[in-house]
């Protein structure tokens, strides 16, 4: 017998579990935004701006706001400030950190 579970139900369950387990301090991050400097220092171990652009922004277009993600204007130098929603960024980094090329220069 095959059972089908709606993706939205799974997403809601995961988000609720993360919240209940206190994996991300929601009260400290919910509704807050970061620039690239805060994002790289608080979530990416202080990796450089070039590393963040190449290893995160270039490789994961799903994080762009227009793709349902949490980053507005991910490419510095376009005349706009990059805005990163801290709570969603923290959850995403927590799920994907093992995929990052931490040794890249």
Coordinates of N, CA, C and O in Angstrom, one line a residue:
X1 N 0.8 -1.2 0.0 CA 0.0 0.0 0.0 C 0.9 1.2 0.0 O 1.8 1.3 0.8
X2 N 0.6 2.2 -0.9 CA 1.4 3.4 -1.0 C 0.6 4.5 -0.3 O -0.6 4.7 -0.6
X3 N 1.3 5.3 0.5 CA 0.7 6.4 1.2 C 1.3 7.7 0.7 O 2.5 7.8 0.6
X4 N 0.4 8.6 0.4 CA 0.9 9.9 -0.1 C 0.7 11.0 0.9 O -0.4 11.1 1.5
X5 N 1.7 11.7 1.3 CA 1.6 12.8 2.3 C 1.9 14.1 1.6 O 2.9 14.3 0.9
X6 N 1.0 15.1 1.7 CA 1.2 16.4 1.1 C 2.4 17.1 1.6 O 2.7 17.1 2.8
X7 N 3.2 17.6 0.6 CA 4.4 18.3 1.0 C 4.2 19.5 2.0 O 5.0 19.7 2.8
X8 N 3.1 20.2 1.8 CA 2.8 21.3 2.7 C 2.7 20.8 4.2 O 3.1 21.4 5.1
X9 N 2.0 19.6 4.3 CA 1.9 19.1 5.7 C 3.2 18.7 6.3 O 3.5 18.9 7.4
X10 N 4.1 18.1 5.5 CA 5.5 17.8 5.9 C 6.2 19.1 6.3 O 6.8 19.1 7.4
X11 N 6.1 20.1 5.4 CA 6.8 21.4 5.7 C 6.3 22.0 7.1 O 7.1 22.4 7.9
X12 N 5.0 22.0 7.3 CA 4.5 22.5 8.5 C 4.9 21.7 9.7 O 5.3 22.3 10.7
X13 N 5.0 20.4 9.6 CA 5.4 19.6 10.7 C 6.8 19.8 11.0 O 7.2 19.9 12.2
X14 N 7.7 19.9 10.0 CA 9.1 20.1 10.3 C 9.3 21.5 10.9 O 10.0 21.6 11.9
X15 N 8.7 22.5 10.4 CA 8.8 23.9 11.0 C 8.3 23.9 12.5 O 8.9 24.5 13.3
X16 N 7.2 23.2 12.7 CA 6.7 23.1 14.1 C 7.7 22.4 15.0 O 7.9 22.8 16.1
X17 N 8.3 21.3 14.5 CA 9.2 20.5 15.3 C 10.5 21.4 15.6 O 11.0 21.4 16.7
X18 N 11.0 22.1 14.6 CA 12.1 23.0 14.8 C 11.8 24.0 15.9 O 12.6 24.3 16.8
X19 N 10.7 24.6 15.8 CA 10.3 25.6 16.8 C 10.2 25.0 18.2 O 10.7 25.5 19.1
X20 N 9.5 23.9 18.3 CA 9.3 23.2 19.6 C 10.6 22.8 20.2 O 10.8 22.8 21.4
X21 N 11.6 22.4 19.4 CA 12.9 21.9 19.9 C 13.8 23.0 20.2 O 14.9 22.8 20.7
X22 N 13.4 24.2 19.8 CA 14.3 25.4 20.0 C 15.6 25.4 19.2 O 16.6 25.9 19.7
X23 N 15.5 24.8 18.0 CA 16.8 24.7 17.2 C 17.3 26.0 16.7 O 18.4 26.2 16.5
X24 N 16.4 27.0 16.5 CA 16.7 28.3 16.1 C 16.0 29.3 17.1 O 14.8 29.1 17.3
X25 N 16.7 30.2 17.7 CA 16.1 31.1 18.7 C 15.1 32.1 17.9 O 15.5 33.2 17.6
X26 N 13.9 31.6 17.7 CA 12.9 32.3 16.9 C 12.7 33.7 17.4 O 12.7 34.7 16.6
X27 N 12.6 33.9 18.7 CA 12.3 35.2 19.3 C 13.4 36.2 19.0 O 13.2 37.4 19.0
X28 N 14.6 35.7 18.7 CA 15.8 36.5 18.5 C 15.9 36.8 17.0 O 16.5 37.8 16.6
X29 N 15.4 36.0 16.1 CA 15.7 36.1 14.7 C 14.5 36.4 13.9 O 14.6 37.0 12.8
X30 N 13.3 36.0 14.3 CA 12.1 36.1 13.5 C 11.9 37.6 13.3 O 11.9 38.4 14.2
X31 N 11.7 38.0 12.0 CA 11.4 39.3 11.6 C 12.7 40.2 11.5 O 12.6 41.4 11.1
X32 N 13.8 39.7 11.7 CA 15.1 40.4 11.7 C 15.7 40.2 10.3 O 15.5 39.1 9.7
X33 N 16.5 41.2 9.8 CA 17.2 41.0 8.6 C 18.7 41.3 8.8 O 19.0 42.0 9.8
X34 N 19.5 40.7 8.0 CA 20.9 40.9 8.0 C 21.4 41.4 6.7 O 20.8 41.1 5.7
X35 N 22.6 42.0 6.7 CA 23.3 42.3 5.5 C 24.3 41.1 5.3 O 24.3 40.2 6.1
X36 N 25.1 41.2 4.3 CA 26.0 40.1 4.0 C 27.0 39.9 5.2 O 27.4 38.8 5.6
X37 N 27.5 41.0 5.7 CA 28.5 41.0 6.8 C 27.9 40.2 8.0 O 28.6 39.3 8.5
X38 N 26.7 40.5 8.4 CA 26.1 39.7 9.6 C 25.9 38.3 9.2 O 26.2 37.4 10.0
X39 N 25.4 38.0 8.0 CA 25.1 36.6 7.6 C 26.4 35.8 7.6 O 26.4 34.7 8.1
X40 N 27.5 36.4 7.0 CA 28.7 35.6 6.9 C 29.3 35.4 8.3 O 29.9 34.3 8.6
X41 N 29.2 36.4 9.2 CA 29.8 36.2 10.5 C 29.0 35.3 11.4 O 29.5 34.5 12.2
X42 N 27.6 35.5 11.4 CA 26.8 34.7 12.3 C 26.4 33.3 11.8 O 26.1 32.5 12.7
X43 N 26.4 33.1 10.5 CA 26.0 31.8 10.0 C 27.0 31.0 9.3 O 26.8 29.8 9.1
X44 N 28.0 31.7 8.8 CA 29.0 31.0 7.9 C 30.4 31.1 8.4 O 31.4 31.0 7.7
X45 N 30.6 31.2 9.7 CA 31.9 31.1 10.3 C 32.9 32.2 9.9 O 34.1 32.0 10.0
X46 N 32.3 33.3 9.5 CA 33.2 34.4 9.1 C 33.9 34.3 7.7 O 34.8 35.0 7.4
X47 N 33.3 33.4 6.9 CA 33.9 33.3 5.6 C 33.8 34.6 4.8 O 32.9 35.4 5.1
X48 N 34.7 34.9 3.9 CA 34.7 36.1 3.2 C 33.6 36.4 2.3 O 32.8 35.5 1.9
X49 N 33.4 37.7 1.9 CA 32.3 38.0 1.0 C 32.3 37.3 -0.3 O 31.3 36.9 -0.9
X50 N 33.5 37.1 -0.9 CA 33.7 36.4 -2.2 C 33.3 35.0 -2.0 O 32.6 34.4 -2.9
X51 N 33.6 34.4 -0.9 CA 33.2 33.0 -0.7 C 31.7 32.9 -0.6 O 31.1 32.0 -1.2
X52 N 31.1 33.8 0.1 CA 29.6 33.8 0.3 C 29.0 33.9 -1.1 O 28.0 33.2 -1.4
X53 N 29.5 34.8 -1.9 CA 28.9 35.0 -3.2 C 29.0 33.8 -4.1 O 28.1 33.3 -4.7
X54 N 30.2 33.2 -4.1 CA 30.5 32.1 -5.0 C 29.9 30.8 -4.5 O 29.3 30.0 -5.2
X55 N 30.1 30.5 -3.2 CA 29.7 29.2 -2.6 C 28.2 29.1 -2.2 O 27.7 28.0 -2.1
X56 N 27.6 30.3 -1.9 CA 26.2 30.3 -1.5 C 25.3 30.9 -2.5 O 24.5 30.2 -3.1
X57 N 25.5 32.2 -2.8 CA 24.6 32.9 -3.8 C 24.6 32.3 -5.2 O 23.6 32.2 -5.8
X58 N 25.8 32.0 -5.7 CA 25.9 31.5 -7.0 C 25.4 30.0 -7.2 O 24.9 29.6 -8.2
X59 N 25.6 29.2 -6.1 CA 25.3 27.8 -6.2 C 23.8 27.4 -5.7 O 23.4 26.4 -6.0
X60 N 23.2 28.3 -5.0 CA 21.9 28.0 -4.5 C 20.8 29.1 -4.9 O 20.4 29.9 -4.0
X61 N 20.4 29.1 -6.1 CA 19.4 30.1 -6.5 C 18.1 30.0 -5.8 O 17.3 31.0 -5.8
X62 N 17.8 28.9 -5.2 CA 16.5 28.7 -4.5 C 16.4 29.7 -3.3 O 15.4 29.9 -2.7
X63 N 17.6 30.2 -2.8 CA 17.5 31.1 -1.7 C 17.1 32.6 -2.1 O 16.8 33.4 -1.2
X64 N 17.0 32.9 -3.4 CA 16.6 34.2 -3.8 C 15.1 34.4 -3.5 O 14.3 33.5 -3.7
X65 N 14.7 35.5 -3.1 CA 13.3 35.8 -2.7 C 12.4 35.5 -3.8 O 11.3 35.0 -3.6
X66 N 12.8 35.8 -5.1 CA 11.9 35.5 -6.2 C 11.7 34.0 -6.5 O 10.8 33.6 -7.2
X67 N 12.5 33.2 -5.9 CA 12.4 31.8 -6.0 C 11.8 31.2 -4.7 O 11.9 29.9 -4.5
X68 N 11.3 32.0 -3.8 CA 10.7 31.5 -2.6 C 11.7 31.5 -1.4 O 11.4 30.9 -0.4
X69 N 12.9 32.1 -1.6 CA 13.9 32.0 -0.6 C 13.9 33.2 0.3 O 12.8 33.8 0.6
X70 N 15.0 33.6 0.9 CA 15.2 34.5 1.9 C 16.1 35.7 1.6 O 16.4 36.5 2.5
X71 N 16.7 35.7 0.4 CA 17.7 36.8 0.1 C 17.1 37.7 -1.0 O 16.7 37.3 -2.0
X72 N 17.2 39.0 -0.7 CA 16.8 40.0 -1.6 C 18.1 40.7 -2.2 O 19.0 41.1 -1.4
X73 N 18.2 40.7 -3.5 CA 19.4 41.3 -4.2 C 20.7 40.7 -3.7 O 21.5 41.3 -3.1
X74 N 20.9 39.4 -4.0 CA 22.1 38.6 -3.5 C 23.4 39.0 -4.2 O 24.4 38.5 -3.7
X75 N 23.4 39.9 -5.1 CA 24.7 40.2 -5.8 C 25.1 41.6 -5.4 O 24.6 42.6 -6.0
X76 N 26.1 41.7 -4.5 CA 26.6 43.1 -4.2 C 27.2 43.8 -5.4 O 27.7 43.2 -6.3
X77 N 27.0 45.1 -5.4 CA 27.5 45.9 -6.5 C 26.5 46.2 -7.5 O 26.8 46.8 -8.5
X78 N 25.2 45.8 -7.2 CA 24.2 46.1 -8.2 C 23.5 47.4 -7.8 O 22.5 47.7 -8.4
X79 N 24.0 48.1 -6.9 CA 23.4 49.4 -6.5 C 22.4 49.3 -5.4 O 21.8 50.3 -4.9
X80 N 22.1 48.1 -5.0 CA 21.1 47.8 -3.9 C 21.8 47.0 -2.8 O 22.7 46.2 -3.0
X81 N 21.3 47.2 -1.6 CA 21.9 46.5 -0.4 C 21.2 45.1 -0.4 O 20.0 44.9 -0.6
X82 N 22.0 44.1 -0.1 CA 21.5 42.7 0.0 C 20.8 42.6 1.4 O 21.3 43.1 2.4
X83 N 19.6 42.1 1.4 CA 18.8 41.9 2.6 C 18.6 40.4 2.7 O 18.2 39.7 1.8
X84 N 18.9 39.9 3.9 CA 18.8 38.4 4.2 C 17.9 38.3 5.4 O 18.2 38.9 6.5
X85 N 16.8 37.5 5.3 CA 15.9 37.3 6.5 C 16.6 36.3 7.4 O 16.8 35.1 7.0
X86 N 16.9 36.7 8.6 CA 17.8 36.0 9.5 C 17.2 34.6 9.9 O 18.0 33.6 9.9
X87 N 16.0 34.6 10.2 CA 15.4 33.3 10.7 C 15.4 32.2 9.6 O 15.9 31.1 9.9
X88 N 14.9 32.6 8.5 CA 14.9 31.6 7.4 C 16.3 31.2 6.9 O 16.6 30.1 6.6
X89 N 17.2 32.2 6.9 CA 18.6 31.9 6.5 C 19.2 30.9 7.5 O 19.9 30.0 7.1
X90 N 19.0 31.1 8.8 CA 19.5 30.2 9.8 C 19.0 28.8 9.7 O 19.8 27.9 9.8
X91 N 17.7 28.7 9.4 CA 17.2 27.3 9.2 C 17.8 26.7 8.0 O 18.2 25.5 8.0
X92 N 17.9 27.5 6.9 CA 18.5 26.9 5.6 C 19.9 26.5 5.8 O 20.3 25.4 5.4
X93 N 20.7 27.3 6.4 CA 22.2 27.0 6.6 C 22.3 25.7 7.5 O 23.1 24.9 7.2
X94 N 21.4 25.6 8.5 CA 21.4 24.5 9.4 C 21.1 23.2 8.6 O 21.7 22.1 8.8
X95 N 20.3 23.3 7.6 CA 19.9 22.1 6.7 C 21.0 21.8 5.7 O 21.1 20.7 5.2
X96 N 21.8 22.8 5.2 CA 22.7 22.6 4.1 C 24.2 22.7 4.4 O 25.0 22.5 3.5
X97 N 24.6 23.0 5.6 CA 26.0 23.3 5.9 C 26.9 22.2 5.5 O 28.0 22.4 5.1
X98 N 26.4 20.9 5.5 CA 27.3 19.8 5.1 C 27.6 19.8 3.6 O 28.5 19.1 3.1
X99 N 26.8 20.5 2.8 CA 27.0 20.6 1.3 C 28.0 21.6 0.9 O 28.5 21.6 -0.2
X100 N 28.3 22.6 1.8 CA 29.2 23.7 1.4 C 30.6 23.3 1.3 O 31.1 22.4 2.0
X101 N 31.3 24.0 0.4 CA 32.7 23.7 0.2 C 33.5 24.6 1.1 O 34.0 25.7 0.8
X102 N 33.6 24.2 2.4 CA 34.2 25.0 3.4 C 35.7 25.3 3.2 O 36.2 26.3 3.6
X103 N 36.4 24.4 2.4 CA 37.8 24.6 2.2 C 38.1 25.5 1.0 O 39.3 25.8 0.8
X104 N 37.1 25.9 0.2 CA 37.3 26.8 -0.9 C 37.9 28.1 -0.5 O 37.5 28.7 0.5
X105 N 38.8 28.6 -1.2 CA 39.4 30.0 -0.9 C 38.7 31.0 -1.7 O 38.3 30.9 -2.8

